[in-house]
PDB file of C-alpha atoms in Angstrom:
ATOM      1  CA  MET A   1      55.561 251.157 250.157  1.00 35.00           C
ATOM      2  CA  ALA A   2      58.507 252.122 252.338  1.00 37.00           C
ATOM      3  CA  TYR A   3      60.063 249.447 254.528  1.00 39.00           C
ATOM      4  CA  PRO A   4      62.155 250.755 257.430  1.00 39.00           C
ATOM      5  CA  LEU A   5      64.362 247.678 257.249  1.00 41.00           C
ATOM      6  CA  LEU A   6      67.493 248.815 255.496  1.00 44.00           C
ATOM      7  CA  VAL A   7      70.691 249.862 257.230  1.00 42.00           C
ATOM      8  CA  TRP A   8      73.088 252.121 255.407  1.00 42.00           C
ATOM      9  CA  ASN A   9      76.577 250.718 254.959  1.00 45.00           C
ATOM     10  CA  GLY A  10      78.605 253.246 253.035  1.00 51.00           C
ATOM     11  CA  GLU A  11      76.692 253.910 249.832  1.00 50.00           C
ATOM     12  CA  ARG A  12      74.744 250.658 249.817  1.00 48.00           C
ATOM     13  CA  ALA A  13      71.661 249.630 251.745  1.00 48.00           C
ATOM     14  CA  VAL A  14      72.198 246.253 253.425  1.00 48.00           C
ATOM     15  CA  SER A  15      69.474 244.142 254.958  1.00 72.00           C
ATOM     16  CA  GLN A  16      69.610 240.632 256.352  1.00 84.00           C
ATOM     17  CA  PHE A  17      66.596 238.384 255.933  1.00 90.00           C
ATOM     18  CA  MET A  18      65.670 234.825 256.814  1.00 93.00           C
ATOM     19  CA  CYS A  19      64.532 232.213 254.309  1.00 95.00           C
ATOM     20  CA  TYR A  20      62.306 229.171 254.622  1.00 97.00           C
ATOM     21  CA  THR A  21      60.862 226.715 252.143  1.00 96.00           C
ATOM     22  CA  CYS A  22      57.859 224.438 252.477  1.00 97.00           C
ATOM     23  CA  GLU A  23      55.342 222.546 250.411  1.00 97.00           C
ATOM     24  CA  ALA A  24      53.287 225.111 248.512  1.00 94.00           C
ATOM     25  CA  LEU A  25      50.086 223.588 249.893  1.00 94.00           C
ATOM     26  CA  LEU A  26      51.187 224.679 253.386  1.00 96.00           C
ATOM     27  CA  LEU A  27      51.265 228.421 252.615  1.00 94.00           C
ATOM     28  CA  PRO A  28      47.638 228.960 253.766  1.00 94.00           C
ATOM     29  CA  VAL A  29      48.534 227.371 257.135  1.00 96.00           C
ATOM     30  CA  VAL A  30      51.524 229.694 257.489  1.00 97.00           C
ATOM     31  CA  GLU A  31      49.461 232.723 256.479  1.00 96.00           C
ATOM     32  CA  ARG A  32      46.639 231.907 258.943  1.00 96.00           C
ATOM     33  CA  ALA A  33      49.151 231.435 261.782  1.00 97.00           C
ATOM     34  CA  LEU A  34      50.685 234.853 261.132  1.00 98.00           C
ATOM     35  CA  VAL A  35      47.300 236.579 260.800  1.00 97.00           C
ATOM     36  CA  ALA A  36      46.193 234.972 264.087  1.00 97.00           C
ATOM     37  CA  ARG A  37      49.211 236.644 265.724  1.00 97.00           C
ATOM     38  CA  GLY A  38      48.481 240.126 264.426  1.00 97.00           C
ATOM     39  CA  TYR A  39      50.063 240.207 260.983  1.00 97.00           C
ATOM     40  CA  THR A  40      48.005 241.908 258.306  1.00 95.00           C
ATOM     41  CA  ARG A  41      48.058 241.618 254.556  1.00 91.00           C
ATOM     42  CA  ASP A  42      49.626 244.479 252.709  1.00 82.00           C
ATOM     43  CA  VAL A  43      47.049 246.667 250.973  1.00 64.00           C
ATOM     44  CA  ALA A  44      47.690 244.865 247.701  1.00 60.00           C
ATOM     45  CA  GLY A  45      46.894 241.450 249.230  1.00 53.00           C
ATOM     46  CA  ARG A  46      48.058 238.947 246.639  1.00 57.00           C
ATOM     47  CA  VAL A  47      50.524 240.596 244.340  1.00 55.00           C
ATOM     48  CA  PRO A  48      52.031 239.377 241.081  1.00 55.00           C
ATOM     49  CA  HIS A  49      55.635 238.360 241.541  1.00 52.00           C
ATOM     50  CA  ARG A  50      58.227 237.695 238.888  1.00 59.00           C
ATOM     51  CA  GLU A  51      58.349 234.114 240.099  1.00 57.00           C
ATOM     52  CA  GLY A  52      54.623 233.504 240.656  1.00 70.00           C
ATOM     53  CA  ALA A  53      52.089 234.781 243.178  1.00 80.00           C
ATOM     54  CA  ALA A  54      53.132 236.435 246.427  1.00 88.00           C
ATOM     55  CA  VAL A  55      51.447 237.502 249.658  1.00 91.00           C
ATOM     56  CA  VAL A  56      52.968 240.210 251.850  1.00 92.00           C
ATOM     57  CA  LEU A  57      52.169 240.178 255.581  1.00 95.00           C
ATOM     58  CA  LEU A  58      53.188 243.042 257.863  1.00 95.00           C
ATOM     59  CA  SER A  59      53.508 243.633 261.590  1.00 95.00           C
ATOM     60  CA  GLY A  60      55.349 246.756 262.711  1.00 93.00           C
ATOM     61  CA  THR A  61      58.740 246.750 261.021  1.00 91.00           C
ATOM     62  CA  THR A  62      58.531 243.061 260.131  1.00 94.00           C
ATOM     63  CA  MET A  63      57.508 241.827 256.705  1.00 93.00           C
ATOM     64  CA  VAL A  64      56.891 238.221 255.676  1.00 95.00           C
ATOM     65  CA  LEU A  65      56.818 237.418 251.976  1.00 94.00           C
ATOM     66  CA  LEU A  66      55.100 234.166 250.949  1.00 94.00           C
ATOM     67  CA  VAL A  67      55.970 233.217 247.358  1.00 92.00           C
ATOM     68  CA  HIS A  68      54.466 230.369 245.336  1.00 90.00           C
ATOM     69  CA  PRO A  69      56.441 229.952 242.137  1.00 87.00           C
ATOM     70  CA  PRO A  70      54.322 228.769 239.192  1.00 85.00           C
ATOM     71  CA  ALA A  71      54.212 225.023 238.579  1.00 87.00           C
ATOM     72  CA  SER A  72      56.271 224.351 241.715  1.00 91.00           C
ATOM     73  CA  ALA A  73      55.408 222.174 244.685  1.00 95.00           C
ATOM     74  CA  VAL A  74      57.824 224.185 246.850  1.00 95.00           C
ATOM     75  CA  ALA A  75      57.061 227.646 248.226  1.00 95.00           C
ATOM     76  CA  GLU A  76      59.506 230.235 249.521  1.00 95.00           C
ATOM     77  CA  ILE A  77      59.145 232.399 252.612  1.00 96.00           C
ATOM     78  CA  GLU A  78      61.276 235.448 253.369  1.00 94.00           C
ATOM     79  CA  ILE A  79      61.251 237.271 256.712  1.00 95.00           C
ATOM     80  CA  TRP A  80      62.504 240.850 256.787  1.00 92.00           C
ATOM     81  CA  GLY A  81      62.862 243.263 259.690  1.00 91.00           C
ATOM     82  CA  ALA A  82      63.181 243.421 263.439  1.00 90.00           C
ATOM     83  CA  GLY A  83      60.734 240.620 264.305  1.00 93.00           C
ATOM     84  CA  GLN A  84      62.542 237.778 262.572  1.00 93.00           C
ATOM     85  CA  SER A  85      63.054 235.804 265.784  1.00 93.00           C
ATOM     86  CA  ALA A  86      59.356 236.168 266.711  1.00 95.00           C
ATOM     87  CA  VAL A  87      58.333 234.780 263.317  1.00 97.00           C
ATOM     88  CA  THR A  88      60.788 231.918 263.779  1.00 95.00           C
ATOM     89  CA  GLU A  89      59.048 231.068 267.076  1.00 96.00           C
ATOM     90  CA  ILE A  90      55.658 231.117 265.340  1.00 97.00           C
ATOM     91  CA  PHE A  91      56.969 228.785 262.662  1.00 97.00           C
ATOM     92  CA  ALA A  92      58.459 226.423 265.272  1.00 96.00           C
ATOM     93  CA  SER A  93      55.026 226.114 266.907  1.00 96.00           C
ATOM     94  CA  LEU A  94      53.299 225.026 263.697  1.00 96.00           C
ATOM     95  CA  PRO A  95      52.389 221.378 263.137  1.00 94.00           C
ATOM     96  CA  VAL A  96      53.845 221.507 259.610  1.00 94.00           C
ATOM     97  CA  GLU A  97      57.340 221.073 258.257  1.00 94.00           C
ATOM     98  CA  LEU A  98      59.172 224.234 257.251  1.00 97.00           C
ATOM     99  CA  HIS A  99      62.798 224.139 256.137  1.00 96.00           C
ATOM    100  CA  ARG A 100      64.985 226.975 257.350  1.00 95.00           C
ATOM    101  CA  GLY A 101      67.783 228.175 255.134  1.00 92.00           C
ATOM    102  CA  PRO A 102      70.770 230.280 256.150  1.00 84.00           C
ATOM    103  CA  PRO A 103      70.173 234.018 256.601  1.00 79.00           C
ATOM    104  CA  ARG A 104      70.806 236.015 253.456  1.00 78.00           C
ATOM    105  CA  ARG A 105      71.943 239.555 252.852  1.00 74.00           C
ATOM    106  CA  SER A 106      70.395 241.819 250.291  1.00 65.00           C
ATOM    107  CA  VAL A 107      72.373 244.724 248.929  1.00 52.00           C
ATOM    108  CA  THR A 108      70.630 247.405 246.896  1.00 51.00           C
TER     109      THR A 108
END
């Protein structure tokens, strides 16, 4: 799958993404909220991830990765792409506690 999220910076592709954590039991609430606002599961649906199970949700050029590491009570959420602020607003409207981390940069 090609994600139109990377910006070329010299010879490296640089992309900034947002990170959240929450109780793993809250991931279905987060997923339903995103689906209700037009996000769709990637064709693969649930995909194996090196750190557990992952769900990829897409809307336009925005991708949300929900990761549940094995044997962990804490889940990780990454938001990639142009709609990061819209996803942040969705998360702020939820009646559950999500913990926002500082934005990160990925260099490939």
